[in-house]
Tab-separated table of C-alpha atoms in Angstrom:
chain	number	residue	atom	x	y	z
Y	739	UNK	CA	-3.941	8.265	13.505
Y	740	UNK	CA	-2.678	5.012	11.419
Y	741	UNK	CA	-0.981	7.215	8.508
Y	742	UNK	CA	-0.299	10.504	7.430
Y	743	UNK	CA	0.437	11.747	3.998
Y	744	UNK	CA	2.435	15.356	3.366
Y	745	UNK	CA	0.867	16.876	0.492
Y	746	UNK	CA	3.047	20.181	0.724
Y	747	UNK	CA	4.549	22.350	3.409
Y	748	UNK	CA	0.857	23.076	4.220
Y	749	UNK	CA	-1.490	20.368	3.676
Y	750	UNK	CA	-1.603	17.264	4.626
Y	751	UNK	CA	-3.938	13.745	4.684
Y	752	UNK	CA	-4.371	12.382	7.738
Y	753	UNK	CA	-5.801	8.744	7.987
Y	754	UNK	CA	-7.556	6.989	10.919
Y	755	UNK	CA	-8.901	3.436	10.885
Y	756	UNK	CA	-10.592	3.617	14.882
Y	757	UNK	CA	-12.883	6.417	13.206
Y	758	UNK	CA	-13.145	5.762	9.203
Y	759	UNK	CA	-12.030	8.567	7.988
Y	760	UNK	CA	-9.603	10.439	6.134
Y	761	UNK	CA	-9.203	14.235	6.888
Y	762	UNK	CA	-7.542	17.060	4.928
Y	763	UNK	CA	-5.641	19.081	7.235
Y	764	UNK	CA	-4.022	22.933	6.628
Y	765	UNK	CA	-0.951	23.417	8.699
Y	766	UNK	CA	-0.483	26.834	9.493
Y	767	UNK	CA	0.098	28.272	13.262
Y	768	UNK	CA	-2.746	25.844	13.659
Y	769	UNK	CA	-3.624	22.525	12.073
Y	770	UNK	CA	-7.400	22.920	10.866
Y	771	UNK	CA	-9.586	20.079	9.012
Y	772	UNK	CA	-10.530	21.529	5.652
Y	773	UNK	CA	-12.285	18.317	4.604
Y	774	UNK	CA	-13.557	15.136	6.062
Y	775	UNK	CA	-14.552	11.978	4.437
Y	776	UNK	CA	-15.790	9.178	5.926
Y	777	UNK	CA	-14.499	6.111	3.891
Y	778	UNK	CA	-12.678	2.929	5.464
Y	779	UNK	CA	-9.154	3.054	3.814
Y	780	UNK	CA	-6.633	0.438	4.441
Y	781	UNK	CA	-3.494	2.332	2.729
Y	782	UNK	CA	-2.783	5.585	0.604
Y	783	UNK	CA	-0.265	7.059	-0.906
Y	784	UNK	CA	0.105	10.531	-3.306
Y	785	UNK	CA	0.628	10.422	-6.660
Y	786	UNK	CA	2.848	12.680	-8.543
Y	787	UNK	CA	-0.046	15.301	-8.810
Y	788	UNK	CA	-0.860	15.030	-5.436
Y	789	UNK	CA	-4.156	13.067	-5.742
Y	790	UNK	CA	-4.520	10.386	-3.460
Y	791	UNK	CA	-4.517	6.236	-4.409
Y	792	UNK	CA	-6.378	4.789	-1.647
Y	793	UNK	CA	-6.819	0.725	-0.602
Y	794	UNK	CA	-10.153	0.109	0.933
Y	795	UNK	CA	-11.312	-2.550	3.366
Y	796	UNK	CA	-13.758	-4.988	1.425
Y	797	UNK	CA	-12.911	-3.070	-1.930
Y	798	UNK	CA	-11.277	-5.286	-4.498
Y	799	UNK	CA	-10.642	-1.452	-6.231
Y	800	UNK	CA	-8.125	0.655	-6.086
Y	801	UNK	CA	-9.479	4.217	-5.680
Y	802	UNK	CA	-8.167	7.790	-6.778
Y	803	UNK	CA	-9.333	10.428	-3.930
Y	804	UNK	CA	-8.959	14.037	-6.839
Y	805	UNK	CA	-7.702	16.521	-4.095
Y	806	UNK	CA	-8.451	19.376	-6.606
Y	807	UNK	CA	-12.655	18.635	-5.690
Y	808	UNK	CA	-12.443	15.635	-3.389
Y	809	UNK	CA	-14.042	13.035	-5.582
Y	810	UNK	CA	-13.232	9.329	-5.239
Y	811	UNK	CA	-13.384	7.107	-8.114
Y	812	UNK	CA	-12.215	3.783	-8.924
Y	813	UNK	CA	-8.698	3.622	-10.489
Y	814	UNK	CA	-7.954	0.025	-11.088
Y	815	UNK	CA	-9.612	-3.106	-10.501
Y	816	UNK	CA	-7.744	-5.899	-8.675
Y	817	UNK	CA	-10.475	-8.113	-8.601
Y	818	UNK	CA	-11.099	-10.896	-7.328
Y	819	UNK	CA	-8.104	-10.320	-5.380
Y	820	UNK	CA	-8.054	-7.188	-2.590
Y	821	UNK	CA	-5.713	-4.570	-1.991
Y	822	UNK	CA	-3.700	-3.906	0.920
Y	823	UNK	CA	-0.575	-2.118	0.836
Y	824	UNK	CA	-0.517	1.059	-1.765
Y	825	UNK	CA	2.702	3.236	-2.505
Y	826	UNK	CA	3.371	4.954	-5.190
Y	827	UNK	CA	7.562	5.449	-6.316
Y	828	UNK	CA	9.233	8.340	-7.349
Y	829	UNK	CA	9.728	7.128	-10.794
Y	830	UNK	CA	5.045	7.260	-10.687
Y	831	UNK	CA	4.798	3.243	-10.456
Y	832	UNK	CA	1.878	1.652	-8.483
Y	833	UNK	CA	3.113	-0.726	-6.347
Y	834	UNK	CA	0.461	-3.000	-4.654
Y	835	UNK	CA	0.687	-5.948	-2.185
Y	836	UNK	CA	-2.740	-7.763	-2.832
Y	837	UNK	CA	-4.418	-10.720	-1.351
Y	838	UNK	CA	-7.639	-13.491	-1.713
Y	839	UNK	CA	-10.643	-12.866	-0.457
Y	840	UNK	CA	-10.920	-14.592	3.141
Y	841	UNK	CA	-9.202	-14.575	6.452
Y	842	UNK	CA	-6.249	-12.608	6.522
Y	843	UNK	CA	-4.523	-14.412	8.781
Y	844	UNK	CA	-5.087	-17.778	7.630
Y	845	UNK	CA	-2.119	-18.919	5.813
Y	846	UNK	CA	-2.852	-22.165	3.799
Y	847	UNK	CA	-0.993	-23.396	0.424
Y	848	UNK	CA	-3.870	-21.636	-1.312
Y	849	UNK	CA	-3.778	-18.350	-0.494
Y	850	UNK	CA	-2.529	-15.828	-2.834
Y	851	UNK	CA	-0.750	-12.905	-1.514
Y	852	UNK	CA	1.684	-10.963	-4.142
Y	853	UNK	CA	3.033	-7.394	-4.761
Y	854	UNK	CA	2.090	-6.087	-8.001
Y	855	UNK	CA	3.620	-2.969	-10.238
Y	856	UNK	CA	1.346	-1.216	-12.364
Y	857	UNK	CA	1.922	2.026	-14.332
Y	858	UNK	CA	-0.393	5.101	-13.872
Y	859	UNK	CA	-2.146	3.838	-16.900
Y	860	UNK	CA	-3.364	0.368	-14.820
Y	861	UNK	CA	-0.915	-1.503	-17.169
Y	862	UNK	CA	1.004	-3.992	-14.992
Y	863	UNK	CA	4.065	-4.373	-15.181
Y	864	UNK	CA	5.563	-7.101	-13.007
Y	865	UNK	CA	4.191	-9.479	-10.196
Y	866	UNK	CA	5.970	-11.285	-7.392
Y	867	UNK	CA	4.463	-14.066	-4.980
Y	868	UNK	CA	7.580	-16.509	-5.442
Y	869	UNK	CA	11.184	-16.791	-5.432
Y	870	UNK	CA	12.989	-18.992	-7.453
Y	871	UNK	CA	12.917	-21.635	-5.193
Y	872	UNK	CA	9.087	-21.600	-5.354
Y	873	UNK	CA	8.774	-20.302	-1.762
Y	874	UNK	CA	5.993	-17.686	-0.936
Y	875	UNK	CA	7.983	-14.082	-0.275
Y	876	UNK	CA	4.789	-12.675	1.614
Y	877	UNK	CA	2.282	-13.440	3.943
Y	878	UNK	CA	0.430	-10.048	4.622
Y	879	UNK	CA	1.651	-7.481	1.991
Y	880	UNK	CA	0.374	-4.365	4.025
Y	881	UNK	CA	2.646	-1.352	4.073
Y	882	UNK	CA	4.892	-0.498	1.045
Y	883	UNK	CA	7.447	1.671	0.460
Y	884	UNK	CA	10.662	2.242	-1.253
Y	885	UNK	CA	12.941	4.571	1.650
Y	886	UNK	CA	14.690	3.230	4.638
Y	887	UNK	CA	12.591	3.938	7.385
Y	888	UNK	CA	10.500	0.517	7.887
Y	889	UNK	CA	11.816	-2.662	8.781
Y	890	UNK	CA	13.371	-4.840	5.957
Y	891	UNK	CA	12.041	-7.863	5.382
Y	892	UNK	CA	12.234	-8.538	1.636
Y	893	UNK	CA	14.863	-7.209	-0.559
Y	894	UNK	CA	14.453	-8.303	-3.656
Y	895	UNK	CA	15.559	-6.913	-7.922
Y	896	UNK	CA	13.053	-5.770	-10.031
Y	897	UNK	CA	13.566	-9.156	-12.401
Y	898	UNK	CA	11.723	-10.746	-8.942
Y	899	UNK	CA	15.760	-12.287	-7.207
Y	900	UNK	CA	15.515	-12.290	-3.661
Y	901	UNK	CA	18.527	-10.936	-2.061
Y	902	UNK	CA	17.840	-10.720	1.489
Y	903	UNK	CA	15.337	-12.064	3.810
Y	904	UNK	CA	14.879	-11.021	7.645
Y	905	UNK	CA	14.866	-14.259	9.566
Y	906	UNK	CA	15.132	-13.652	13.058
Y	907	UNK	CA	12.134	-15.089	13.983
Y	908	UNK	CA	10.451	-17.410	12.191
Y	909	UNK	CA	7.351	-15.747	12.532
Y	910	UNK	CA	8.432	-12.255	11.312
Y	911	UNK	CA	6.427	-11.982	7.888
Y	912	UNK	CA	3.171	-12.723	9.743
Y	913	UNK	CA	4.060	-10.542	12.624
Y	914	UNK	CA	5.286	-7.668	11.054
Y	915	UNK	CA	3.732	-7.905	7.622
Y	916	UNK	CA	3.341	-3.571	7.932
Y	917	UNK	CA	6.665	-3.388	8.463
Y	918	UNK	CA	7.418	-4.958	4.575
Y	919	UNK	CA	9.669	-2.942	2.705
Y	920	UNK	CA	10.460	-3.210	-0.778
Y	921	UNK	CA	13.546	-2.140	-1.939
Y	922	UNK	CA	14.610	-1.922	-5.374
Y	923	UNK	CA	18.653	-2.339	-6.444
């Protein structure tokens, strides 16, 4: 199990990458699968409405799992970059750590790895992939979320500032790039 997502106080989303799939589960004195769907999903995260935005391995879209009838369609369109980390804020903003098509772990000066804010209506909003000092803020953009329960790594305004970096070891970003958390001030 690589992530789980709480729809309600009875149903929840369960995500595993060793089998590709993504199961709906109903808690009740037992958990039982109500639905099953094989897909290869990097990240997810609920929206307001409790549909599902999912990141998909070798998808340069952005998909939107309907958990009224379980259809997936395409929400947004990063390409040519790909999606990695997905999360979705409690104020309904997409927030997206995307990267170049490639090698993941190959760091060069011409990658491009950034965290993007869209709107519900695909409209971005804001982009970061530098600080002021023209130094890349991420290497592998991968998990994403806005409460305290990750490591920090980045914290950063919403005008892009960098307030804090974790620097502990100088391999951090790269090493824990799932840990990334985002948080807004």
């Amino acid at each position: 199990m690589n992530r789980v997502l709480i729809e309600d106080d009875k149903k929840a989303w369960i995500l595993n990458h060793m089998t590709s799939s993504l199961r709906k589960i109903h808690i009740d004195d037992t958990m039982k699968t109500v639905k099953d769907i094989s897909v290869d999903v990097l990240d997810m995260s609920l929206t307001d409405n409790n549909d599902v935005l999912l990141s998909s391995y070798g998808s340069t879209d952005v998909s939107l799992l309907s958990t009224k009838n379980g259809e997936i369609k395409s929400f947004l369109s990063m390409s040519p970059l790909y999606p990695l980390g997905i999360y979705v804020t409690k104020y309904n903003e997409v927030i997206l750590g995307v990267k170049e098509k490639g090698d993941i772990h190959k760091i060069t000066d011409k990658i491009c790895r950034k965290v993007k804010i869209f709107g519900m209506d695909g409209k971005q909003k804001q982009s970061y992939e530098y600080d002021k000092h023209k130094q890349r803020l991420f290497t592998v953009p991968y998990r994403i979320t806005s409460n305290l329960n990750n490591g920090i790594l980045v914290v950063m305004t919403r005008e892009g500032q960098v307030e804090w970096i974790y620097q502990e070891n100088s391999h951090v970003n790269y090493i824990l790039g799932d840990n990334l958390l985002i948080l807004w001030t």
